[in-house]
C-alpha positions as protocol buffer text, in pm:
chain_id: "A"
residue {
  index: 1
  type: MET
  ca { x: -13 y: 12 z: 2 }
}
residue {
  index: 2
  type: PRO
  ca { x: 134 y: 345 z: -58 }
}
residue {
  index: 3
  type: ARG
  ca { x: 299 y: 497 z: 211 }
}
residue {
  index: 4
  type: SER
  ca { x: 156 y: 795 z: 422 }
}
residue {
  index: 5
  type: SER
  ca { x: 316 y: 1143 z: 416 }
}
residue {
  index: 6
  type: THR
  ca { x: 323 y: 1431 z: 683 }
}
residue {
  index: 7
  type: THR
  ca { x: 543 y: 1653 z: 473 }
}
residue {
  index: 8
  type: PRO
  ca { x: 359 y: 1982 z: 411 }
}
residue {
  index: 9
  type: ASP
  ca { x: 223 y: 2027 z: 52 }
}
residue {
  index: 10
  type: VAL
  ca { x: 338 y: 2354 z: -42 }
}
residue {
  index: 11
  type: PRO
  ca { x: 616 y: 2475 z: -265 }
}
residue {
  index: 12
  type: LEU
  ca { x: 956 y: 2459 z: -114 }
}
residue {
  index: 13
  type: ASP
  ca { x: 1107 y: 2693 z: -351 }
}
residue {
  index: 14
  type: HIS
  ca { x: 918 y: 2909 z: -611 }
}
residue {
  index: 15
  type: GLY
  ca { x: 1233 y: 2888 z: -864 }
}
residue {
  index: 16
  type: ALA
  ca { x: 1125 y: 2760 z: -1210 }
}
residue {
  index: 17
  type: SER
  ca { x: 1414 y: 2509 z: -1211 }
}
residue {
  index: 18
  type: SER
  ca { x: 1476 y: 2409 z: -853 }
}
residue {
  index: 19
  type: GLU
  ca { x: 1477 y: 2052 z: -766 }
}
residue {
  index: 20
  type: GLY
  ca { x: 1180 y: 1922 z: -538 }
}
residue {
  index: 21
  type: SER
  ca { x: 985 y: 2239 z: -550 }
}
residue {
  index: 22
  type: TYR
  ca { x: 652 y: 2061 z: -469 }
}
residue {
  index: 23
  type: ARG
  ca { x: 594 y: 1796 z: -206 }
}
residue {
  index: 24
  type: VAL
  ca { x: 266 y: 1563 z: -266 }
}
residue {
  index: 25
  type: ARG
  ca { x: 165 y: 1226 z: -137 }
}
residue {
  index: 26
  type: THR
  ca { x: 92 y: 1053 z: -460 }
}
residue {
  index: 27
  type: VAL
  ca { x: 114 y: 1129 z: -833 }
}
residue {
  index: 28
  type: TRP
  ca { x: -52 y: 962 z: -1138 }
}
residue {
  index: 29
  type: ILE
  ca { x: 74 y: 1027 z: -1491 }
}
residue {
  index: 30
  type: SER
  ca { x: 7 y: 843 z: -1812 }
}
residue {
  index: 31
  type: ASP
  ca { x: 13 y: 856 z: -2193 }
}
residue {
  index: 32
  type: VAL
  ca { x: 364 y: 994 z: -2210 }
}
residue {
  index: 33
  type: HIS
  ca { x: 428 y: 806 z: -2536 }
}
residue {
  index: 34
  type: LEU
  ca { x: 801 y: 803 z: -2520 }
}
residue {
  index: 35
  type: GLY
  ca { x: 936 y: 692 z: -2843 }
}
residue {
  index: 36
  type: THR
  ca { x: 731 y: 944 z: -3039 }
}
residue {
  index: 37
  type: PRO
  ca { x: 809 y: 1293 z: -3192 }
}
residue {
  index: 38
  type: GLY
  ca { x: 493 y: 1413 z: -2993 }
}
residue {
  index: 39
  type: CYS
  ca { x: 611 y: 1327 z: -2656 }
}
residue {
  index: 40
  type: GLN
  ca { x: 689 y: 1651 z: -2423 }
}
residue {
  index: 41
  type: ALA
  ca { x: 973 y: 1478 z: -2268 }
}
residue {
  index: 42
  type: ASN
  ca { x: 1159 y: 1796 z: -2165 }
}
residue {
  index: 43
  type: ALA
  ca { x: 849 y: 1920 z: -1975 }
}
residue {
  index: 44
  type: LEU
  ca { x: 787 y: 1586 z: -1821 }
}
residue {
  index: 45
  type: LEU
  ca { x: 1150 y: 1573 z: -1693 }
}
residue {
  index: 46
  type: GLU
  ca { x: 1109 y: 1935 z: -1527 }
}
residue {
  index: 47
  type: PHE
  ca { x: 782 y: 1775 z: -1357 }
}
residue {
  index: 48
  type: LEU
  ca { x: 969 y: 1482 z: -1224 }
}
residue {
  index: 49
  type: LYS
  ca { x: 1254 y: 1685 z: -1096 }
}
residue {
  index: 50
  type: GLN
  ca { x: 1032 y: 1965 z: -918 }
}
residue {
  index: 51
  type: VAL
  ca { x: 772 y: 1729 z: -782 }
}
residue {
  index: 52
  type: GLU
  ca { x: 865 y: 1470 z: -508 }
}
residue {
  index: 53
  type: CYS
  ca { x: 601 y: 1228 z: -379 }
}
residue {
  index: 54
  type: ASP
  ca { x: 581 y: 901 z: -176 }
}
residue {
  index: 55
  type: THR
  ca { x: 421 y: 703 z: -444 }
}
residue {
  index: 56
  type: LEU
  ca { x: 436 y: 751 z: -832 }
}
residue {
  index: 57
  type: TYR
  ca { x: 177 y: 578 z: -1054 }
}
residue {
  index: 58
  type: LEU
  ca { x: 272 y: 523 z: -1421 }
}
residue {
  index: 59
  type: VAL
  ca { x: -77 y: 454 z: -1559 }
}
residue {
  index: 60
  type: GLY
  ca { x: -5 y: 312 z: -1908 }
}
residue {
  index: 61
  type: ASP
  ca { x: 117 y: 416 z: -2246 }
}
residue {
  index: 62
  type: ILE
  ca { x: 462 y: 527 z: -2113 }
}
residue {
  index: 63
  type: ILE
  ca { x: 648 y: 387 z: -2393 }
}
residue {
  index: 64
  type: ASP
  ca { x: 479 y: 368 z: -2732 }
}
residue {
  index: 65
  type: GLY
  ca { x: 555 y: 23 z: -2858 }
}
residue {
  index: 66
  type: TRP
  ca { x: 323 y: 78 z: -3139 }
}
residue {
  index: 67
  type: GLN
  ca { x: 509 y: 362 z: -3288 }
}
residue {
  index: 68
  type: LEU
  ca { x: 850 y: 215 z: -3209 }
}
residue {
  index: 69
  type: ARG
  ca { x: 765 y: -97 z: -3415 }
}
residue {
  index: 70
  type: ARG
  ca { x: 685 y: 134 z: -3722 }
}
residue {
  index: 71
  type: ASN
  ca { x: 975 y: 378 z: -3676 }
}
residue {
  index: 72
  type: TRP
  ca { x: 1260 y: 388 z: -3431 }
}
residue {
  index: 73
  type: TYR
  ca { x: 1238 y: 726 z: -3246 }
}
residue {
  index: 74
  type: TRP
  ca { x: 1435 y: 755 z: -2921 }
}
residue {
  index: 75
  type: PRO
  ca { x: 1626 y: 1087 z: -2857 }
}
residue {
  index: 76
  type: GLN
  ca { x: 1834 y: 1163 z: -2522 }
}
residue {
  index: 77
  type: ALA
  ca { x: 1544 y: 1354 z: -2372 }
}
residue {
  index: 78
  type: HIS
  ca { x: 1340 y: 1023 z: -2359 }
}
residue {
  index: 79
  type: ASN
  ca { x: 1624 y: 837 z: -2199 }
}
residue {
  index: 80
  type: ASP
  ca { x: 1655 y: 1106 z: -1932 }
}
residue {
  index: 81
  type: VAL
  ca { x: 1304 y: 1069 z: -1841 }
}
residue {
  index: 82
  type: VAL
  ca { x: 1360 y: 666 z: -1802 }
}
residue {
  index: 83
  type: GLN
  ca { x: 1663 y: 728 z: -1601 }
}
residue {
  index: 84
  type: LYS
  ca { x: 1496 y: 997 z: -1386 }
}
residue {
  index: 85
  type: LEU
  ca { x: 1195 y: 740 z: -1296 }
}
residue {
  index: 86
  type: LEU
  ca { x: 1469 y: 484 z: -1205 }
}
residue {
  index: 87
  type: ARG
  ca { x: 1661 y: 731 z: -997 }
}
residue {
  index: 88
  type: LYS
  ca { x: 1314 y: 818 z: -802 }
}
residue {
  index: 89
  type: ALA
  ca { x: 1276 y: 445 z: -740 }
}
residue {
  index: 90
  type: ARG
  ca { x: 1626 y: 418 z: -596 }
}
residue {
  index: 91
  type: LYS
  ca { x: 1580 y: 716 z: -364 }
}
residue {
  index: 92
  type: GLY
  ca { x: 1276 y: 555 z: -201 }
}
residue {
  index: 93
  type: THR
  ca { x: 975 y: 662 z: -392 }
}
residue {
  index: 94
  type: ARG
  ca { x: 742 y: 374 z: -463 }
}
residue {
  index: 95
  type: VAL
  ca { x: 698 y: 346 z: -849 }
}
residue {
  index: 96
  type: ILE
  ca { x: 425 y: 138 z: -970 }
}
residue {
  index: 97
  type: TYR
  ca { x: 363 y: 81 z: -1368 }
}
residue {
  index: 98
  type: VAL
  ca { x: 31 y: 4 z: -1495 }
}
residue {
  index: 99
  type: PRO
  ca { x: 79 y: -58 z: -1857 }
}
residue {
  index: 100
  type: GLY
  ca { x: -167 y: 28 z: -2137 }
}
residue {
  index: 101
  type: ASN
  ca { x: -221 y: -80 z: -2484 }
}
residue {
  index: 102
  type: HIS
  ca { x: 79 y: 122 z: -2641 }
}
residue {
  index: 103
  type: ASP
  ca { x: 325 y: -43 z: -2389 }
}
residue {
  index: 104
  type: GLU
  ca { x: 118 y: -386 z: -2359 }
}
residue {
  index: 105
  type: PHE
  ca { x: 460 y: -572 z: -2416 }
}
residue {
  index: 106
  type: ALA
  ca { x: 496 y: -481 z: -2049 }
}
residue {
  index: 107
  type: ARG
  ca { x: 205 y: -711 z: -1950 }
}
residue {
  index: 108
  type: HIS
  ca { x: 418 y: -1009 z: -1994 }
}
residue {
  index: 109
  type: PHE
  ca { x: 635 y: -900 z: -1685 }
}
residue {
  index: 110
  type: LEU
  ca { x: 352 y: -836 z: -1431 }
}
residue {
  index: 111
  type: ASP
  ca { x: 413 y: -881 z: -1064 }
}
residue {
  index: 112
  type: HIS
  ca { x: 794 y: -825 z: -1155 }
}
residue {
  index: 113
  type: ALA
  ca { x: 1011 y: -532 z: -1056 }
}
residue {
  index: 114
  type: PHE
  ca { x: 1283 y: -381 z: -1278 }
}
residue {
  index: 115
  type: GLY
  ca { x: 1512 y: -118 z: -1124 }
}
residue {
  index: 116
  type: GLY
  ca { x: 1284 y: -93 z: -837 }
}
residue {
  index: 117
  type: ILE
  ca { x: 967 y: -33 z: -1061 }
}
residue {
  index: 118
  type: GLU
  ca { x: 697 y: -262 z: -993 }
}
residue {
  index: 119
  type: LEU
  ca { x: 460 y: -375 z: -1287 }
}
residue {
  index: 120
  type: ALA
  ca { x: 92 y: -456 z: -1207 }
}
residue {
  index: 121
  type: GLU
  ca { x: -223 y: -521 z: -1410 }
}
residue {
  index: 122
  type: GLU
  ca { x: -414 y: -277 z: -1193 }
}
residue {
  index: 123
  type: CYS
  ca { x: -406 y: -146 z: -831 }
}
residue {
  index: 124
  type: LEU
  ca { x: -635 y: -13 z: -551 }
}
residue {
  index: 125
  type: HIS
  ca { x: -472 y: 290 z: -402 }
}
residue {
  index: 126
  type: THR
  ca { x: -602 y: 408 z: -54 }
}
residue {
  index: 127
  type: THR
  ca { x: -594 y: 789 z: 0 }
}
residue {
  index: 128
  type: ALA
  ca { x: -495 y: 942 z: 314 }
}
residue {
  index: 129
  type: ASP
  ca { x: -863 y: 1040 z: 398 }
}
residue {
  index: 130
  type: GLY
  ca { x: -963 y: 656 z: 328 }
}
residue {
  index: 131
  type: LYS
  ca { x: -1102 y: 653 z: -10 }
}
residue {
  index: 132
  type: GLN
  ca { x: -1028 y: 353 z: -230 }
}
residue {
  index: 133
  type: LEU
  ca { x: -919 y: 427 z: -586 }
}
residue {
  index: 134
  type: TRP
  ca { x: -894 y: 152 z: -865 }
}
residue {
  index: 135
  type: VAL
  ca { x: -591 y: 248 z: -1082 }
}
residue {
  index: 136
  type: THR
  ca { x: -625 y: 114 z: -1449 }
}
residue {
  index: 137
  type: HIS
  ca { x: -486 y: 238 z: -1780 }
}
residue {
  index: 138
  type: GLY
  ca { x: -846 y: 204 z: -1931 }
}
residue {
  index: 139
  type: ASP
  ca { x: -786 y: 35 z: -2256 }
}
residue {
  index: 140
  type: LEU
  ca { x: -941 y: -275 z: -2141 }
}
residue {
  index: 141
  type: TYR
  ca { x: -1265 y: -113 z: -2135 }
}
residue {
  index: 142
  type: ASP
  ca { x: -1240 y: 59 z: -2472 }
}
residue {
  index: 143
  type: GLY
  ca { x: -1465 y: -126 z: -2714 }
}
residue {
  index: 144
  type: VAL
  ca { x: -1266 y: 5 z: -3022 }
}
residue {
  index: 145
  type: ILE
  ca { x: -939 y: -143 z: -2872 }
}
residue {
  index: 146
  type: GLN
  ca { x: -1089 y: -506 z: -2775 }
}
residue {
  index: 147
  type: CYS
  ca { x: -1320 y: -520 z: -3065 }
}
residue {
  index: 148
  type: ALA
  ca { x: -1175 y: -344 z: -3366 }
}
residue {
  index: 149
  type: ARG
  ca { x: -785 y: -331 z: -3298 }
}
residue {
  index: 150
  type: TRP
  ca { x: -743 y: -250 z: -3677 }
}
residue {
  index: 151
  type: LEU
  ca { x: -944 y: 72 z: -3632 }
}
residue {
  index: 152
  type: ALA
  ca { x: -743 y: 161 z: -3327 }
}
residue {
  index: 153
  type: LEU
  ca { x: -419 y: 135 z: -3513 }
}
residue {
  index: 154
  type: LEU
  ca { x: -576 y: 338 z: -3800 }
}
residue {
  index: 155
  type: GLY
  ca { x: -677 y: 602 z: -3563 }
}
residue {
  index: 156
  type: ASP
  ca { x: -323 y: 600 z: -3400 }
}
residue {
  index: 157
  type: SER
  ca { x: -195 y: 685 z: -3741 }
}
residue {
  index: 158
  type: LEU
  ca { x: -422 y: 942 z: -3804 }
}
residue {
  index: 159
  type: TYR
  ca { x: -355 y: 1096 z: -3469 }
}
residue {
  index: 160
  type: GLU
  ca { x: 21 y: 1103 z: -3526 }
}
residue {
  index: 161
  type: PHE
  ca { x: -45 y: 1293 z: -3850 }
}
residue {
  index: 162
  type: THR
  ca { x: -261 y: 1534 z: -3669 }
}
residue {
  index: 163
  type: LEU
  ca { x: 8 y: 1591 z: -3394 }
}
residue {
  index: 164
  type: LYS
  ca { x: 274 y: 1648 z: -3692 }
}
residue {
  index: 165
  type: LEU
  ca { x: 44 y: 1904 z: -3855 }
}
residue {
  index: 166
  type: ASN
  ca { x: -17 y: 2066 z: -3494 }
}
residue {
  index: 167
  type: ARG
  ca { x: 354 y: 2103 z: -3423 }
}
residue {
  index: 168
  type: HIS
  ca { x: 403 y: 2310 z: -3786 }
}
residue {
  index: 169
  type: LEU
  ca { x: 92 y: 2509 z: -3698 }
}
residue {
  index: 170
  type: ASN
  ca { x: 226 y: 2600 z: -3343 }
}
residue {
  index: 171
  type: SER
  ca { x: 548 y: 2688 z: -3490 }
}
residue {
  index: 172
  type: TRP
  ca { x: 383 y: 2952 z: -3712 }
}
residue {
  index: 173
  type: ARG
  ca { x: 163 y: 3070 z: -3418 }
}
residue {
  index: 174
  type: ALA
  ca { x: 477 y: 3121 z: -3187 }
}
residue {
  index: 175
  type: ARG
  ca { x: 629 y: 3312 z: -3479 }
}
residue {
  index: 176
  type: VAL
  ca { x: 319 y: 3561 z: -3511 }
}
residue {
  index: 177
  type: GLY
  ca { x: 313 y: 3594 z: -3106 }
}
residue {
  index: 178
  type: LEU
  ca { x: 10 y: 3361 z: -3062 }
}
residue {
  index: 179
  type: PRO
  ca { x: -2 y: 3113 z: -2798 }
}
residue {
  index: 180
  type: TYR
  ca { x: 22 y: 2724 z: -2799 }
}
residue {
  index: 181
  type: TRP
  ca { x: -322 y: 2565 z: -2930 }
}
residue {
  index: 182
  type: SER
  ca { x: -405 y: 2187 z: -2964 }
}
residue {
  index: 183
  type: LEU
  ca { x: -561 y: 2095 z: -3298 }
}
residue {
  index: 184
  type: SER
  ca { x: -620 y: 1736 z: -3192 }
}
residue {
  index: 185
  type: LYS
  ca { x: -788 y: 1846 z: -2879 }
}
residue {
  index: 186
  type: TYR
  ca { x: -1009 y: 2074 z: -3053 }
}
residue {
  index: 187
  type: LEU
  ca { x: -1105 y: 1804 z: -3289 }
}
residue {
  index: 188
  type: LYS
  ca { x: -1193 y: 1550 z: -3045 }
}
residue {
  index: 189
  type: LEU
  ca { x: -1406 y: 1785 z: -2856 }
}
residue {
  index: 190
  type: LYS
  ca { x: -1585 y: 1898 z: -3160 }
}
residue {
  index: 191
  type: VAL
  ca { x: -1664 y: 1604 z: -3345 }
}
residue {
  index: 192
  type: LYS
  ca { x: -1997 y: 1465 z: -3189 }
}
residue {
  index: 193
  type: ARG
  ca { x: -1903 y: 1090 z: -3214 }
}
residue {
  index: 194
  type: ALA
  ca { x: -1576 y: 1140 z: -3047 }
}
residue {
  index: 195
  type: VAL
  ca { x: -1752 y: 1327 z: -2736 }
}
residue {
  index: 196
  type: SER
  ca { x: -2010 y: 1017 z: -2725 }
}
residue {
  index: 197
  type: TYR
  ca { x: -1692 y: 785 z: -2727 }
}
residue {
  index: 198
  type: VAL
  ca { x: -1549 y: 963 z: -2437 }
}
residue {
  index: 199
  type: ALA
  ca { x: -1882 y: 952 z: -2224 }
}
residue {
  index: 200
  type: ASP
  ca { x: -1939 y: 580 z: -2301 }
}
residue {
  index: 201
  type: PHE
  ca { x: -1567 y: 522 z: -2204 }
}
residue {
  index: 202
  type: GLU
  ca { x: -1592 y: 710 z: -1867 }
}
residue {
  index: 203
  type: GLN
  ca { x: -1943 y: 541 z: -1793 }
}
residue {
  index: 204
  type: ALA
  ca { x: -1793 y: 205 z: -1850 }
}
residue {
  index: 205
  type: LEU
  ca { x: -1509 y: 251 z: -1609 }
}
residue {
  index: 206
  type: ALA
  ca { x: -1728 y: 404 z: -1344 }
}
residue {
  index: 207
  type: ARG
  ca { x: -1954 y: 100 z: -1337 }
}
residue {
  index: 208
  type: GLU
  ca { x: -1662 y: -138 z: -1328 }
}
residue {
  index: 209
  type: ALA
  ca { x: -1532 y: 84 z: -1006 }
}
residue {
  index: 210
  type: ARG
  ca { x: -1858 y: 54 z: -847 }
}
residue {
  index: 211
  type: LYS
  ca { x: -1852 y: -338 z: -919 }
}
residue {
  index: 212
  type: ARG
  ca { x: -1500 y: -358 z: -727 }
}
residue {
  index: 213
  type: GLY
  ca { x: -1636 y: -155 z: -437 }
}
residue {
  index: 214
  type: ALA
  ca { x: -1426 y: 122 z: -502 }
}
residue {
  index: 215
  type: ASP
  ca { x: -1508 y: 481 z: -416 }
}
residue {
  index: 216
  type: GLY
  ca { x: -1357 y: 585 z: -757 }
}
residue {
  index: 217
  type: LEU
  ca { x: -1089 y: 529 z: -1027 }
}
residue {
  index: 218
  type: VAL
  ca { x: -802 y: 694 z: -1180 }
}
residue {
  index: 219
  type: CYS
  ca { x: -724 y: 611 z: -1553 }
}
residue {
  index: 220
  type: GLY
  ca { x: -570 y: 750 z: -1866 }
}
residue {
  index: 221
  type: HIS
  ca { x: -578 y: 629 z: -2235 }
}
residue {
  index: 222
  type: ILE
  ca { x: -820 y: 905 z: -2370 }
}
residue {
  index: 223
  type: HIS
  ca { x: -581 y: 1212 z: -2330 }
}
residue {
  index: 224
  type: HIS
  ca { x: -861 y: 1398 z: -2150 }
}
residue {
  index: 225
  type: ALA
  ca { x: -767 y: 1513 z: -1787 }
}
residue {
  index: 226
  type: GLU
  ca { x: -1089 y: 1539 z: -1585 }
}
residue {
  index: 227
  type: MET
  ca { x: -1201 y: 1491 z: -1235 }
}
residue {
  index: 228
  type: ARG
  ca { x: -1589 y: 1427 z: -1154 }
}
residue {
  index: 229
  type: SER
  ca { x: -1847 y: 1222 z: -987 }
}
residue {
  index: 230
  type: ILE
  ca { x: -2038 y: 969 z: -1226 }
}
residue {
  index: 231
  type: ASP
  ca { x: -2349 y: 843 z: -1041 }
}
residue {
  index: 232
  type: GLY
  ca { x: -2158 y: 876 z: -707 }
}
residue {
  index: 233
  type: THR
  ca { x: -1842 y: 744 z: -816 }
}
residue {
  index: 234
  type: LEU
  ca { x: -1524 y: 967 z: -849 }
}
residue {
  index: 235
  type: TYR
  ca { x: -1378 y: 953 z: -1202 }
}
residue {
  index: 236
  type: CYS
  ca { x: -1002 y: 1091 z: -1243 }
}
residue {
  index: 237
  type: ASN
  ca { x: -839 y: 1078 z: -1564 }
}
residue {
  index: 238
  type: ASP
  ca { x: -489 y: 1212 z: -1553 }
}
residue {
  index: 239
  type: GLY
  ca { x: -457 y: 1329 z: -1899 }
}
residue {
  index: 240
  type: ASP
  ca { x: -125 y: 1303 z: -2097 }
}
residue {
  index: 241
  type: TRP
  ca { x: 205 y: 1431 z: -2179 }
}
residue {
  index: 242
  type: VAL
  ca { x: 155 y: 1486 z: -2560 }
}
residue {
  index: 243
  type: GLU
  ca { x: -86 y: 1774 z: -2546 }
}
residue {
  index: 244
  type: SER
  ca { x: -219 y: 1870 z: -2224 }
}
residue {
  index: 245
  type: LEU
  ca { x: 75 y: 1809 z: -1992 }
}
residue {
  index: 246
  type: THR
  ca { x: -126 y: 1705 z: -1698 }
}
residue {
  index: 247
  type: ALA
  ca { x: -105 y: 1472 z: -1400 }
}
residue {
  index: 248
  type: LEU
  ca { x: -310 y: 1395 z: -1103 }
}
residue {
  index: 249
  type: ILE
  ca { x: -184 y: 1450 z: -761 }
}
residue {
  index: 250
  type: GLU
  ca { x: -297 y: 1372 z: -406 }
}
residue {
  index: 251
  type: HIS
  ca { x: -207 y: 1622 z: -119 }
}
residue {
  index: 252
  type: PRO
  ca { x: -120 y: 1482 z: 233 }
}
residue {
  index: 253
  type: ASN
  ca { x: -467 y: 1527 z: 365 }
}
residue {
  index: 254
  type: GLY
  ca { x: -622 y: 1291 z: 74 }
}
residue {
  index: 255
  type: GLU
  ca { x: -761 y: 1567 z: -149 }
}
residue {
  index: 256
  type: LEU
  ca { x: -707 y: 1518 z: -517 }
}
residue {
  index: 257
  type: ALA
  ca { x: -618 y: 1774 z: -787 }
}
residue {
  index: 258
  type: ILE
  ca { x: -523 y: 1791 z: -1142 }
}
residue {
  index: 259
  type: VAL
  ca { x: -190 y: 1970 z: -1211 }
}
residue {
  index: 260
  type: ASP
  ca { x: -174 y: 2163 z: -1561 }
}
residue {
  index: 261
  type: TRP
  ca { x: 201 y: 2178 z: -1580 }
}
residue {
  index: 262
  type: SER
  ca { x: 204 y: 2392 z: -1897 }
}
residue {
  index: 263
  type: ARG
  ca { x: 37 y: 2681 z: -1653 }
}
residue {
  index: 264
  type: VAL
  ca { x: 315 y: 2599 z: -1400 }
}
residue {
  index: 265
  type: MET
  ca { x: 581 y: 2657 z: -1661 }
}
residue {
  index: 266
  type: ALA
  ca { x: 412 y: 2968 z: -1779 }
}
residue {
  index: 267
  type: GLY
  ca { x: 462 y: 3103 z: -1409 }
}
residue {
  index: 268
  type: LYS
  ca { x: 76 y: 3148 z: -1362 }
}
residue {
  index: 269
  type: ALA
  ca { x: 18 y: 3238 z: -995 }
}
residue {
  index: 270
  type: ASP
  ca { x: -261 y: 3006 z: -934 }
}
residue {
  index: 271
  type: ALA
  ca { x: -124 y: 2719 z: -1152 }
}
residue {
  index: 272
  type: TRP
  ca { x: -20 y: 2481 z: -858 }
}
residue {
  index: 273
  type: PRO
  ca { x: -324 y: 2343 z: -681 }
}
residue {
  index: 274
  type: VAL
  ca { x: -352 y: 2411 z: -321 }
}
residue {
  index: 275
  type: PRO
  ca { x: -534 y: 2197 z: -70 }
}
residue {
  index: 276
  type: ARG
  ca { x: -861 y: 2370 z: 42 }
}
residue {
  index: 277
  type: GLU
  ca { x: -753 y: 2327 z: 401 }
}
residue {
  index: 278
  type: SER
  ca { x: -435 y: 2518 z: 323 }
}
residue {
  index: 279
  type: GLU
  ca { x: -669 y: 2791 z: 164 }
}
residue {
  index: 280
  type: ARG
  ca { x: -866 y: 2824 z: 477 }
}
residue {
  index: 281
  type: THR
  ca { x: -578 y: 2856 z: 705 }
}
residue {
  index: 282
  type: ALA
  ca { x: -442 y: 3126 z: 479 }
}
residue {
  index: 283
  type: ALA
  ca { x: -735 y: 3327 z: 506 }
}
residue {
  index: 284
  type: GLN
  ca { x: -761 y: 3321 z: 881 }
}
């Protein structure tokens, strides 16, 4: 079970490049897609340097085996991320890797540990305030992945094309002084069928969590960070490190929050989520 933490969950140092700036109890990240040009490895590396935790969950699609089989791509920044994860495990962070569909090769090694990183098909996490959270990547509850793998592979290729187009578009936007904008996220949210697919996925996972007697769940897979209640079950998606640069964190008091790391890097004053308890203390 995850170890508890009594370290205050506040920034230790507001410097943008300082090590260990933020202390939390638990972190969940997924959909990093190391091995693809779309992976925001440098941003993730900075996140891993600045955020310290007792338990770190890697919730699938950390390495993109699908893309690596088609075309080998592995720059130094991707190797640096792997080394940083191994270093965290060596220094006492419990690192648990729950594979997804893009890194399904790791499912051959479940219940083993490599360099201190534990592999598990799924987990049950207990928060500091006693909530039981089922942790799964989510692909096993995706009808497209399970019933029409060829369609999933086609969609993956189209997604990579969209990301490539998005990089060129944002290169132009940067030159004319416009902020980053995600074309793929815009398309997913605007296409009615995609919105329906996301809703069906979320409902399926919430039903499964209830069957397991859990209070909620944490997943990835659809690259859409969100935290909300679905028929009384807490649904948490930690997002991705291709488009949104998001993670789910647990404060020492058990409170959960989504971190938008792009806002933290941009220096937004309210970017790092503070526990409500801390907000009340500050107001007094």
